[in-house]
Coordinates of C-alpha atoms in Angstrom, one line a residue:
M1 CA -43.9 60.3 40.4
T2 CA -46.2 60.9 37.4
L3 CA -45.6 58.4 34.6
C4 CA -46.3 59.3 30.9
L5 CA -45.1 56.8 28.3
G6 CA -44.4 57.6 24.7
I7 CA -46.8 55.0 23.4
V8 CA -49.6 57.6 23.2
S9 CA -50.0 60.0 20.3
V10 CA -49.5 63.2 22.3
S11 CA -46.6 64.4 24.4
C12 CA -46.6 64.1 28.1
E13 CA -46.9 67.9 28.6
E14 CA -49.9 68.0 26.3
L15 CA -51.5 65.1 28.0
L16 CA -51.2 66.7 31.4
H17 CA -52.4 70.0 30.1
R18 CA -55.6 68.5 28.7
Q19 CA -56.5 66.5 31.8
K20 CA -59.4 67.9 33.8
R21 CA -58.4 65.7 36.6
S22 CA -54.8 64.5 37.5
W23 CA -54.1 60.9 37.8
I24 CA -50.7 60.0 39.2
I25 CA -49.0 56.6 38.5
D26 CA -45.6 55.5 39.8
V27 CA -43.5 52.6 38.3
I28 CA -45.0 49.4 39.7
N29 CA -42.4 46.9 41.0
I30 CA -43.4 43.3 41.7
E31 CA -41.3 40.3 42.4
E32 CA -41.7 37.3 40.2
G33 CA -42.9 34.0 41.5
W34 CA -45.7 35.3 44.0
Q35 CA -47.5 32.2 45.0
G36 CA -50.8 33.8 46.1
P37 CA -53.4 34.2 47.4
Y38 CA -55.0 35.9 44.4
P39 CA -56.2 38.4 43.4
R40 CA -53.9 40.8 45.1
V41 CA -53.9 44.6 44.8
I42 CA -50.5 45.7 43.6
Y43 CA -51.2 49.4 43.0
Q44 CA -53.8 52.1 43.8
I45 CA -53.9 54.9 41.2
E46 CA -54.3 58.3 42.9
G47 CA -56.5 61.0 41.4
N48 CA -59.8 62.9 41.7
S49 CA -62.5 60.4 41.7
S50 CA -65.3 62.7 42.8
I51 CA -66.5 62.8 39.2
P52 CA -68.0 59.5 37.9
T53 CA -65.3 57.7 36.0
R54 CA -64.9 54.5 34.0
F55 CA -61.4 52.8 34.2
S56 CA -59.7 50.4 31.8
L57 CA -56.3 48.7 31.6
T58 CA -54.9 47.1 28.4
G59 CA -51.6 45.6 27.2
P60 CA -49.2 42.7 28.0
G61 CA -50.4 40.7 31.0
V62 CA -54.0 41.9 30.5
D63 CA -55.3 41.3 27.0
Q64 CA -52.0 40.4 25.5
E65 CA -49.5 37.6 26.3
P66 CA -49.0 36.7 29.0
K67 CA -52.8 37.1 29.3
G68 CA -54.8 37.1 32.5
K69 CA -52.0 38.1 34.9
L70 CA -53.3 41.7 35.6
F71 CA -56.7 43.4 35.6
M72 CA -58.7 46.4 37.0
T73 CA -62.5 47.0 37.3
E74 CA -64.4 49.9 35.6
R75 CA -65.4 51.5 38.9
S76 CA -62.1 51.1 40.9
P77 CA -58.6 52.5 40.1
E78 CA -56.8 49.5 41.7
I79 CA -54.6 47.2 39.6
Y80 CA -54.8 43.6 40.6
L81 CA -52.4 40.6 40.2
K82 CA -54.2 37.3 39.6
G83 CA -51.4 35.1 38.4
E84 CA -47.6 34.3 38.8
L85 CA -45.2 36.5 36.8
D86 CA -41.8 35.2 35.4
Y87 CA -38.8 37.6 35.1
E88 CA -37.1 35.2 32.7
S89 CA -40.1 35.5 30.3
N90 CA -40.9 39.2 30.7
E91 CA -38.7 41.6 32.5
K92 CA -41.1 44.5 32.0
L93 CA -44.8 45.0 31.1
V94 CA -45.9 48.3 29.5
L95 CA -49.7 48.9 29.9
I96 CA -52.2 51.6 28.9
F97 CA -54.4 53.0 31.7
E98 CA -57.4 55.0 30.5
A99 CA -60.0 57.0 32.5
K100 CA -63.2 58.3 31.0
Y101 CA -65.2 61.0 32.8
V102 CA -69.0 60.7 32.8
S103 CA -71.4 63.8 33.0
D104 CA -75.1 64.2 32.4
E105 CA -74.6 65.7 29.0
E106 CA -71.7 63.6 27.5
L107 CA -68.5 61.7 28.1
E108 CA -65.7 64.1 28.6
P109 CA -62.3 63.7 26.9
N110 CA -60.3 60.7 28.1
T111 CA -57.2 60.5 30.2
R112 CA -54.7 58.0 28.9
L113 CA -51.5 57.1 30.8
G114 CA -48.7 54.7 30.3
V115 CA -48.2 52.2 33.1
E116 CA -44.9 50.3 33.5
V117 CA -44.8 47.1 35.6
E118 CA -41.2 46.1 36.3
I119 CA -40.8 42.4 37.3
L120 CA -38.1 42.0 39.9
D121 CA -35.9 38.9 39.6
I122 CA -35.6 36.4 42.4
N123 CA -33.2 33.5 42.6
D124 CA -35.6 30.9 41.0
N125 CA -33.1 29.3 38.6
A126 CA -30.2 27.1 39.4
P127 CA -27.2 27.0 37.1
V128 CA -27.6 24.0 34.7
F129 CA -24.8 22.0 33.0
H130 CA -25.0 21.3 29.3
P131 CA -24.6 18.4 28.9
S132 CA -25.2 16.9 32.3
T133 CA -22.8 13.9 31.6
Y134 CA -19.3 14.0 30.1
T135 CA -17.4 10.9 29.1
I136 CA -13.7 11.0 28.0
N137 CA -11.0 8.4 27.4
R138 CA -7.4 9.1 28.4
G139 CA -4.2 7.0 28.3
E140 CA -2.4 6.3 31.4
N141 CA 0.8 7.7 29.8
D142 CA -0.8 11.2 29.6
S143 CA 1.4 13.8 31.2
K144 CA 0.7 15.5 34.6
G145 CA -1.4 18.7 34.4
E146 CA -2.7 17.7 31.0
F147 CA -6.2 19.0 30.3
L148 CA -8.9 16.3 30.6
T149 CA -12.2 18.0 29.8
A150 CA -14.2 21.2 30.3
V151 CA -17.7 21.5 31.9
I152 CA -20.0 24.4 31.1
A153 CA -23.0 25.7 33.1
K154 CA -25.5 28.5 32.5
D155 CA -28.0 30.4 34.8
K156 CA -31.2 32.0 33.5
D157 CA -31.5 34.6 36.3
K158 CA -30.7 38.2 35.6
I159 CA -27.2 38.6 34.4
N160 CA -24.5 40.3 36.4
T161 CA -26.4 39.6 39.6
K162 CA -25.6 37.2 42.4
N163 CA -28.6 35.1 41.3
S164 CA -26.8 34.3 38.0
T165 CA -23.3 34.2 39.3
F166 CA -22.2 30.7 40.3
D167 CA -19.1 28.8 41.5
L168 CA -17.9 25.4 40.2
K169 CA -16.2 22.8 42.3
I170 CA -15.5 19.0 42.5
V171 CA -17.7 17.6 45.3
S172 CA -16.8 13.9 44.9
I173 CA -14.6 11.4 43.1
N174 CA -15.4 7.7 42.9
P175 CA -13.3 5.7 43.5
K176 CA -11.1 7.8 45.7
P177 CA -7.8 8.4 43.9
T178 CA -4.5 7.0 45.3
E179 CA -1.9 9.2 46.9
D180 CA -0.2 9.4 43.5
L181 CA -3.1 11.0 41.7
E182 CA -5.2 14.2 42.3
F183 CA -7.9 15.7 40.1
F184 CA -8.6 19.5 40.3
L185 CA -10.8 22.1 38.6
D186 CA -10.0 25.6 37.4
Q187 CA -12.9 27.9 36.7
Q188 CA -12.9 30.6 34.0
D189 CA -16.2 32.4 34.0
T190 CA -18.8 29.7 33.4
I191 CA -16.4 27.0 32.3
G192 CA -14.6 24.6 34.5
R193 CA -11.4 22.9 33.3
I194 CA -10.6 19.5 34.9
T195 CA -6.9 18.4 35.0
F196 CA -4.9 16.1 37.2
K197 CA -1.6 15.9 39.1
G198 CA 0.5 12.8 39.5
C199 CA 0.2 9.5 37.6
L200 CA -2.7 7.7 36.0
D201 CA -2.7 3.9 36.5
H202 CA -5.1 1.7 34.7
Q203 CA -4.4 -1.2 37.0
K204 CA -5.4 0.8 40.1
S205 CA -8.5 2.1 38.5
D206 CA -9.7 2.0 34.9
K207 CA -12.5 4.6 35.5
Y208 CA -13.1 7.6 37.7
T209 CA -16.5 9.2 38.2
I210 CA -16.3 12.9 39.2
L211 CA -19.3 14.9 40.5
V212 CA -19.0 18.6 39.7
E213 CA -21.3 21.2 41.4
A214 CA -22.4 24.6 40.2
K215 CA -23.9 26.8 43.0
D216 CA -25.1 30.4 42.6
R217 CA -24.6 33.3 45.0
G218 CA -28.2 34.2 45.7
E219 CA -28.7 36.3 48.9
M220 CA -32.0 34.8 50.1
V221 CA -31.4 31.3 48.8
Q222 CA -28.5 29.6 46.9
L223 CA -29.5 27.1 44.1
S224 CA -27.2 24.4 42.6
S225 CA -27.0 21.5 40.3
T226 CA -24.4 18.9 39.4
C227 CA -22.9 17.1 36.4
T228 CA -21.1 13.8 36.1
V229 CA -17.7 13.5 34.5
I230 CA -16.6 9.9 33.6
I231 CA -12.9 9.4 32.9
N232 CA -11.9 6.1 31.4
I233 CA -8.2 5.3 31.8
E234 CA -6.9 3.3 28.9
D235 CA -4.2 0.8 29.6
G236 CA -0.7 1.7 28.6
N237 CA 2.5 -0.4 28.7
N238 CA 3.6 -0.1 32.3
H239 CA 4.1 -3.8 32.8
P240 CA 6.8 -5.5 30.6
P241 CA 6.2 -9.1 29.5
T242 CA 8.0 -11.9 31.5
F243 CA 8.9 -15.4 30.5
T244 CA 6.9 -18.1 32.4
G245 CA 7.7 -21.7 32.9
Q246 CA 10.8 -23.6 31.8
T247 CA 11.6 -23.7 28.1
G248 CA 12.9 -27.2 27.2
V249 CA 15.3 -28.2 24.5
G250 CA 13.8 -27.9 21.0
S251 CA 14.3 -30.8 18.6
I252 CA 14.4 -30.7 14.8
K253 CA 15.4 -33.2 12.1
E254 CA 18.1 -32.0 9.7
R255 CA 16.9 -30.9 6.3
D256 CA 13.4 -29.9 7.7
S257 CA 12.2 -26.3 7.0
G258 CA 9.1 -24.4 8.0
V259 CA 8.6 -26.7 11.0
E260 CA 7.8 -25.5 14.5
V261 CA 10.7 -26.2 16.9
L262 CA 9.3 -24.9 20.3
R263 CA 7.0 -22.3 21.9
L264 CA 7.9 -19.6 24.5
Q265 CA 5.3 -18.5 27.0
V266 CA 5.1 -15.0 28.5
S267 CA 2.7 -13.3 30.9
D268 CA 1.7 -9.6 30.9
Q269 CA -0.4 -7.7 33.3
D270 CA -1.5 -5.1 30.8
T271 CA -4.9 -5.4 29.1
K272 CA -5.2 -8.4 26.7
G273 CA -5.3 -7.6 23.1
T274 CA -3.8 -4.1 23.3
K275 CA -0.4 -3.0 22.0
A276 CA 0.7 -2.9 25.6
W277 CA 0.0 -6.6 25.9
K278 CA 1.0 -8.0 22.5
A279 CA 4.5 -9.5 22.5
V280 CA 7.2 -9.0 19.8
Y281 CA 10.0 -11.6 19.7
T282 CA 13.5 -11.3 18.3
I283 CA 16.1 -14.0 17.7
H284 CA 19.8 -13.2 18.6
G285 CA 22.9 -15.2 17.7
D286 CA 21.5 -16.9 14.6
K287 CA 24.3 -15.9 12.2
D288 CA 23.2 -18.2 9.4
K289 CA 19.6 -17.1 9.7
N290 CA 18.3 -20.7 10.2
F291 CA 15.4 -19.7 12.4
R292 CA 12.4 -17.4 12.4
I293 CA 10.1 -16.5 15.3
I294 CA 6.5 -15.3 15.1
T295 CA 3.8 -14.4 17.7
D296 CA 0.7 -16.5 18.2
L297 CA -2.0 -13.8 18.2
K298 CA -4.3 -15.8 20.4
T299 CA -1.9 -17.0 23.1
N300 CA 0.8 -14.3 22.8
E301 CA 3.4 -17.2 22.6
G302 CA 6.6 -17.0 20.6
V303 CA 6.6 -19.8 18.0
L304 CA 10.2 -20.7 16.9
L305 CA 10.4 -22.1 13.4
V306 CA 13.3 -23.5 11.4
E307 CA 13.6 -21.3 8.2
K308 CA 16.6 -23.0 6.5
P309 CA 17.4 -26.7 6.7
L310 CA 20.0 -27.7 9.3
D311 CA 22.9 -30.1 8.8
Y312 CA 23.5 -32.5 11.6
E313 CA 27.1 -33.0 10.4
E314 CA 27.8 -29.3 10.9
G315 CA 26.6 -29.5 14.5
S316 CA 24.1 -31.5 16.5
V317 CA 23.2 -28.5 18.8
R318 CA 22.3 -24.9 18.0
N319 CA 22.2 -22.2 20.7
V320 CA 20.4 -18.9 20.2
S321 CA 18.7 -16.3 22.5
V322 CA 15.3 -14.8 22.2
S323 CA 14.2 -11.4 23.4
V324 CA 10.6 -10.2 24.0
E325 CA 9.0 -6.8 24.4
N326 CA 5.6 -5.2 23.7
E327 CA 4.5 -3.5 20.5
E328 CA 4.1 -0.3 22.5
P329 CA 7.2 1.0 24.3
Y330 CA 7.4 0.6 28.1
F331 CA 6.1 3.6 30.1
S332 CA 6.8 4.4 33.8
C333 CA 5.6 7.2 36.0
K334 CA 6.8 8.0 39.5
V335 CA 5.8 10.8 41.9
N336 CA 8.9 12.2 43.6
R337 CA 7.4 15.2 45.5
R338 CA 4.0 16.7 46.2
P339 CA 4.3 20.4 46.8
P340 CA 1.2 22.1 48.4
K341 CA 0.9 24.5 45.4
G342 CA 1.3 23.9 41.7
L343 CA 2.0 20.6 39.9
W344 CA 3.7 17.7 41.5
D345 CA 7.3 16.6 40.8
V346 CA 6.7 13.6 38.5
E347 CA 9.3 11.5 36.7
T348 CA 8.2 9.7 33.5
S349 CA 10.1 7.7 30.9
I350 CA 9.3 5.8 27.6
R351 CA 11.8 3.2 26.6
H352 CA 12.3 -0.3 25.1
L353 CA 12.7 -2.9 27.8
P354 CA 13.4 -6.3 26.2
L355 CA 13.7 -9.5 28.3
F356 CA 16.0 -12.3 27.1
R357 CA 15.9 -16.1 27.3
H358 CA 18.5 -18.7 26.1
V359 CA 17.2 -21.4 23.8
T360 CA 18.8 -24.7 22.8
I361 CA 17.8 -26.7 19.6
R362 CA 19.0 -30.3 19.1
V363 CA 19.4 -31.4 15.5
E364 CA 18.5 -35.1 14.8
D365 CA 20.6 -37.0 12.2
V366 CA 18.8 -38.5 9.2
N367 CA 20.0 -40.3 6.1
D368 CA 21.7 -37.7 3.9
P369 CA 22.0 -38.1 0.2
P370 CA 25.5 -38.9 -1.2
I371 CA 27.5 -35.8 -2.2
F372 CA 29.7 -35.6 -5.3
T373 CA 33.0 -33.8 -4.7
P374 CA 33.1 -31.7 -6.6
A375 CA 29.5 -31.6 -7.8
V376 CA 30.5 -30.5 -11.3
K377 CA 33.6 -31.7 -13.3
N378 CA 34.9 -30.6 -16.6
V379 CA 36.9 -32.6 -19.2
S380 CA 38.2 -31.6 -22.6
V381 CA 38.4 -34.1 -25.4
D382 CA 38.8 -34.2 -29.2
E383 CA 35.6 -34.9 -31.1
N384 CA 35.7 -38.2 -33.0
V385 CA 37.7 -40.0 -30.3
A386 CA 37.5 -43.8 -30.4
V387 CA 34.6 -45.7 -28.7
G388 CA 35.5 -46.7 -25.1
W389 CA 37.6 -43.6 -24.5
Y390 CA 38.0 -42.8 -20.8
L391 CA 36.5 -39.4 -19.9
E392 CA 36.4 -38.9 -16.2
T393 CA 35.4 -40.5 -12.9
L394 CA 32.7 -38.9 -10.7
T395 CA 33.1 -39.9 -7.0
A396 CA 30.5 -39.4 -4.2
K397 CA 30.8 -39.7 -0.5
D398 CA 28.4 -39.9 2.5
L399 CA 28.7 -37.3 5.2
D400 CA 26.4 -39.2 7.7
R401 CA 27.9 -40.1 11.0
S402 CA 25.1 -42.5 12.0
Y403 CA 24.8 -44.2 8.6
A404 CA 27.4 -46.2 6.6
N405 CA 26.0 -46.6 3.1
N406 CA 27.2 -48.2 -0.1
F407 CA 26.7 -46.4 -3.4
L408 CA 25.4 -47.4 -6.8
Y409 CA 26.3 -45.1 -9.7
M410 CA 23.8 -44.7 -12.5
K411 CA 23.7 -42.6 -15.6
G412 CA 21.2 -39.8 -15.5
N413 CA 21.0 -37.3 -18.4
D414 CA 22.7 -38.5 -21.6
P415 CA 20.6 -37.2 -24.5
A416 CA 22.7 -38.6 -27.4
Q417 CA 23.5 -41.8 -25.5
W418 CA 27.3 -41.3 -26.0
V419 CA 28.7 -42.5 -22.6
A420 CA 28.6 -45.3 -20.1
V421 CA 28.9 -45.2 -16.3
D422 CA 30.5 -47.9 -14.2
A423 CA 28.0 -48.7 -11.5
K424 CA 30.7 -49.4 -8.8
T425 CA 33.4 -46.8 -9.6
G426 CA 31.6 -43.9 -11.4
K427 CA 34.0 -44.2 -14.3
I428 CA 32.7 -42.6 -17.5
T429 CA 33.7 -43.8 -21.0
T430 CA 32.4 -43.2 -24.5
T431 CA 30.1 -45.6 -26.3
K432 CA 29.7 -43.7 -29.6
I433 CA 31.7 -41.2 -31.6
L434 CA 31.4 -37.7 -30.2
D435 CA 30.4 -35.0 -32.6
R436 CA 30.9 -31.4 -31.8
E437 CA 28.4 -30.4 -34.5
S438 CA 25.6 -32.5 -32.9
P439 CA 22.4 -30.5 -31.9
Y440 CA 22.8 -31.9 -28.4
V441 CA 26.1 -29.9 -28.0
K442 CA 25.6 -26.4 -26.8
N443 CA 28.5 -24.0 -27.1
D444 CA 30.9 -26.9 -27.6
V445 CA 29.8 -28.6 -24.4
Y446 CA 28.0 -31.9 -24.0
Q447 CA 26.5 -32.4 -20.5
V448 CA 26.1 -35.7 -18.7
T449 CA 24.6 -36.2 -15.2
V450 CA 25.4 -39.2 -12.9
F451 CA 23.4 -40.4 -9.9
A452 CA 24.8 -41.9 -6.7
V453 CA 22.1 -43.9 -4.9
D454 CA 22.8 -45.2 -1.4
D455 CA 21.2 -48.2 0.3
G456 CA 19.9 -46.3 3.3
K457 CA 16.3 -46.4 4.5
P458 CA 14.9 -44.6 2.7
P459 CA 17.5 -44.6 -0.1
M460 CA 18.8 -41.2 -1.0
T461 CA 20.2 -40.0 -4.3
G462 CA 23.0 -37.5 -5.1
T463 CA 23.6 -35.9 -8.4
G464 CA 26.9 -35.1 -10.2
T465 CA 27.5 -33.4 -13.5
L466 CA 30.2 -33.9 -16.1
N467 CA 30.7 -31.1 -18.7
I468 CA 32.5 -32.6 -21.8
H469 CA 34.2 -29.8 -23.8
L470 CA 34.6 -31.0 -27.4
K471 CA 37.6 -29.9 -29.3
D472 CA 36.9 -29.3 -33.0
R473 CA 38.5 -31.3 -35.7
N474 CA 38.4 -30.8 -39.5
D475 CA 35.7 -33.4 -40.1
N476 CA 33.4 -31.4 -42.2
L477 CA 33.9 -30.2 -45.8
P478 CA 32.6 -26.8 -47.1
Q479 CA 29.0 -26.8 -48.3
L480 CA 27.1 -24.5 -50.6
E481 CA 23.9 -22.8 -49.6
M482 CA 22.5 -23.1 -53.2
T483 CA 23.7 -25.3 -56.2
T484 CA 20.8 -24.5 -58.6
M485 CA 20.3 -20.9 -59.9
G486 CA 19.1 -18.9 -62.9
M487 CA 20.8 -16.1 -64.9
C488 CA 19.4 -13.8 -67.6
L489 CA 20.6 -13.4 -71.2
S490 CA 22.3 -10.1 -71.6
D491 CA 24.6 -8.2 -73.9
E492 CA 26.8 -7.6 -70.8
P493 CA 28.3 -10.2 -68.4
S494 CA 25.7 -11.5 -65.8
K495 CA 26.5 -12.2 -62.2
V496 CA 25.1 -14.3 -59.3
N497 CA 26.4 -14.8 -55.7
I498 CA 27.5 -18.2 -54.4
T499 CA 27.8 -18.7 -50.6
A500 CA 29.7 -21.5 -48.8
Y501 CA 29.7 -22.6 -45.1
D502 CA 31.4 -25.2 -42.9
L503 CA 30.2 -26.8 -39.7
D504 CA 33.7 -26.8 -38.3
K505 CA 35.2 -23.8 -36.5
D506 CA 38.2 -21.7 -37.3
P507 CA 40.8 -22.8 -38.4
Y508 CA 39.0 -25.6 -40.1
S509 CA 36.4 -23.6 -41.9
G510 CA 36.4 -20.3 -44.0
P511 CA 37.3 -18.1 -45.5
F512 CA 37.1 -20.4 -48.5
R513 CA 38.9 -20.7 -51.9
F514 CA 36.7 -21.3 -55.0
Q515 CA 37.8 -22.9 -58.3
L516 CA 35.8 -23.7 -61.5
L517 CA 36.9 -27.0 -63.2
G518 CA 36.7 -27.9 -66.9
D519 CA 38.3 -26.7 -70.1
D520 CA 35.1 -25.4 -71.6
V521 CA 34.6 -22.6 -68.9
K522 CA 37.3 -20.4 -70.3
G523 CA 35.8 -17.3 -71.9
K524 CA 32.3 -18.2 -70.6
W525 CA 32.3 -18.6 -66.8
S526 CA 34.6 -17.2 -64.0
I527 CA 34.7 -16.7 -60.2
N528 CA 35.5 -13.1 -59.0
P529 CA 36.8 -12.9 -56.4
N530 CA 37.7 -16.5 -55.7
H531 CA 38.3 -16.2 -52.0
G532 CA 35.9 -15.5 -49.0
Y533 CA 32.6 -16.8 -47.8
T534 CA 30.5 -15.4 -50.7
V535 CA 31.9 -15.0 -54.2
T536 CA 30.5 -14.0 -57.6
L537 CA 29.9 -16.3 -60.5
V538 CA 30.3 -14.3 -63.8
K539 CA 28.6 -15.3 -67.1
E540 CA 29.9 -13.8 -70.3
N541 CA 27.6 -12.7 -73.1
T542 CA 28.8 -15.6 -75.2
V543 CA 26.9 -18.1 -73.2
Y544 CA 23.8 -19.2 -75.0
A545 CA 20.3 -19.8 -73.4
G546 CA 19.7 -23.2 -71.8
H547 CA 20.8 -25.4 -69.0
H548 CA 24.5 -25.5 -68.1
Q549 CA 26.4 -27.8 -65.7
L550 CA 29.5 -26.5 -63.9
V551 CA 31.8 -28.1 -61.4
L552 CA 32.9 -25.9 -58.5
E553 CA 35.6 -27.0 -56.0
V554 CA 35.7 -25.3 -52.6
F555 CA 38.7 -25.5 -50.2
D556 CA 38.8 -24.7 -46.5
Q557 CA 41.7 -23.1 -44.6
Q558 CA 43.4 -26.5 -44.3
D559 CA 43.2 -26.8 -48.2
Q560 CA 40.7 -29.7 -47.9
G561 CA 38.4 -29.3 -50.9
V562 CA 35.1 -30.8 -52.1
R563 CA 33.5 -30.6 -55.6
H564 CA 30.0 -29.3 -56.1
N565 CA 27.9 -29.6 -59.2
L566 CA 26.2 -26.3 -60.2
T567 CA 23.1 -26.2 -62.4
I568 CA 22.7 -22.9 -64.2
T569 CA 19.7 -22.0 -66.3
V570 CA 20.3 -19.1 -68.7
C571 CA 17.1 -17.6 -70.2
A572 CA 15.5 -14.5 -71.3
C573 CA 13.9 -12.8 -68.3
V574 CA 10.4 -11.3 -68.0
G575 CA 10.1 -9.4 -64.7
T576 CA 12.5 -10.8 -62.1
Y577 CA 14.3 -14.0 -63.2
Q578 CA 11.3 -15.5 -65.0
C579 CA 12.2 -17.7 -67.9
S580 CA 10.4 -19.7 -70.6
M581 CA 12.6 -22.2 -72.5
Q582 CA 9.7 -23.8 -74.3
R583 CA 8.5 -22.2 -77.6
S584 CA 5.8 -23.3 -80.0
S585 CA 6.6 -24.2 -83.6
G586 CA 4.5 -21.2 -84.7
A587 CA 6.7 -18.9 -82.7
N588 CA 9.9 -20.4 -84.2
I589 CA 8.6 -20.0 -87.8
G590 CA 7.6 -16.4 -86.9
V591 CA 11.0 -15.6 -85.5
S592 CA 12.8 -17.2 -88.5
A593 CA 10.7 -15.3 -90.9
V594 CA 11.5 -12.0 -89.2
V595 CA 15.3 -12.9 -89.1
I596 CA 15.3 -13.7 -92.9
F597 CA 13.3 -10.6 -93.7
M598 CA 15.5 -8.3 -91.7
A599 CA 18.7 -9.9 -93.1
A600 CA 17.5 -9.5 -96.7
I601 CA 16.7 -5.9 -96.1
L602 CA 20.1 -5.2 -94.6
L603 CA 21.9 -7.0 -97.4
L604 CA 20.0 -5.0 -100.0
L605 CA 20.9 -1.8 -98.2
G606 CA 24.6 -2.9 -98.1
R607 CA 24.9 -2.8 -94.3
S608 CA 28.0 -4.2 -92.6
H609 CA 28.3 -7.7 -91.1
T610 CA 28.7 -6.2 -87.5
I611 CA 25.3 -4.4 -87.7
L612 CA 23.7 -7.5 -89.0
Q613 CA 25.1 -9.5 -86.0
V614 CA 23.7 -7.0 -83.5
L615 CA 20.3 -7.1 -85.0
F616 CA 20.2 -10.9 -85.0
R617 CA 20.8 -10.9 -81.2
G618 CA 18.1 -8.3 -80.6
I619 CA 15.6 -10.2 -82.7
Y620 CA 16.5 -13.5 -80.9
K621 CA 15.9 -11.9 -77.5
L622 CA 12.5 -10.5 -78.7
A623 CA 11.6 -13.9 -79.8
Y624 CA 12.2 -15.4 -76.4
I625 CA 10.3 -12.6 -74.7
A626 CA 7.3 -13.1 -77.1
T627 CA 7.2 -16.8 -76.2

């Protein structure tokens, strides 16, 4: 066929029409990978060569990359191959062939033709995995048929040909799986999915190395490569812990706490340090919660500790049981049937699987402290009872079986030193008058503690408490919060509050009755009202300035009274209750002069005696203020 390519500036028809001579070029086909010898003629261009002609060839493979693969001479129309061609680099080379005709007068017009060199693919590339090694970690409790990993391969040969089409398969597995395990590969296009049937078992093999092959379908030759898949099987809990050895009787002294009693040893075939190996212990039958058990993280032992002190007298032996299991639940896998097609019939389960062991703890007796029965006693007594008054007897006893001790009673806390304790009997009597109003009495209760000390080795001490409830008696008289006060001069009656209190309780205290004593208080001083806790002292305007002494008697509910002396200062006030009773002689003369002057004026004016009296009072007050 005649080949004209559109890379020239004229159409194929025009080019053929202009040619003086016809040059015919077919598509040139050449396989890649020719190994020589070189040079090799790959094409002879046909045409009229009777006229002298110069030939040239340009384009990819000649003077463009890949350079130096093709060439032709000026005098010959053959195209030569002098180097190996690669389909994967260039599937096609488009060249320009040019012929120039030579005459005696001039060079005639050129003939330019497009030349197409098609490189034929051969099977020179094997499928290649990316990456070449796969490493995955899977737990042995993974389910059957579960996807493990995918492998991927690619082939650089021409697509959709047998050279680039390949098959994947498992060629070897190391070590060889047991009869309860089978790995298989499913191919989807260029991807291979690796899964398994049956049960994974870390103890049988903790790693499998699978070799996967990719082989193409080339007709002349088939090329292949392999990749490596490493599957690490992580240990799961398919071996429960078991108690080992004989656990002896534990021993603990009574009243000890936080002390190790004994250790329980276990063995486990799962991987050390994993959740499948770590032991978890639980105590059963310890209704009083006396014990606690922890796991020794290094040895996996169960360490039994006493949490609350034990009492030998309540029992010399304690019996409990201890269970052990792993942090991770127990897993089991069993192959029931292996059908020739599809997944196998596999039975799996995840459950808790505790193992139990009986434990005996022996309690050792030690010298217990004496115990008061009851530990706290209460007694009620009137305050002010006579010295030597019997209050109560505190008695202690010893619960020890192995020790027979004598007691010595001693006084402990007695802040006011009001009582005595008989060393042999524990009898408590008063040594002073009891006072309910004492600061050592809280809420009418005075508290005493007594010790009972035995003669054991070492000696032990018990503590008893006596709460003495003091009954109130009318042994305190009413008191005033204030007995000295000031009042202001005024045209109207003045008032001031007086407040009383009593250390006794009801009915020996308020509300109180108040009474002013003396014949000279009438018309000058009064109490209104005269009953309560706080009453009002009223001063009439007839009381002159100066210091006044009053006697006030206050009675409680039992009509027991006490007299109090009141000191009242009456004065002219500046600001709030500020008085000045001292006046200079100059001030007195000034005031007298003012009074005489005003009186004279009023008399001359004929004013009444009442008006004169009012003015005198006003002037008198002004005089006090001025001083």
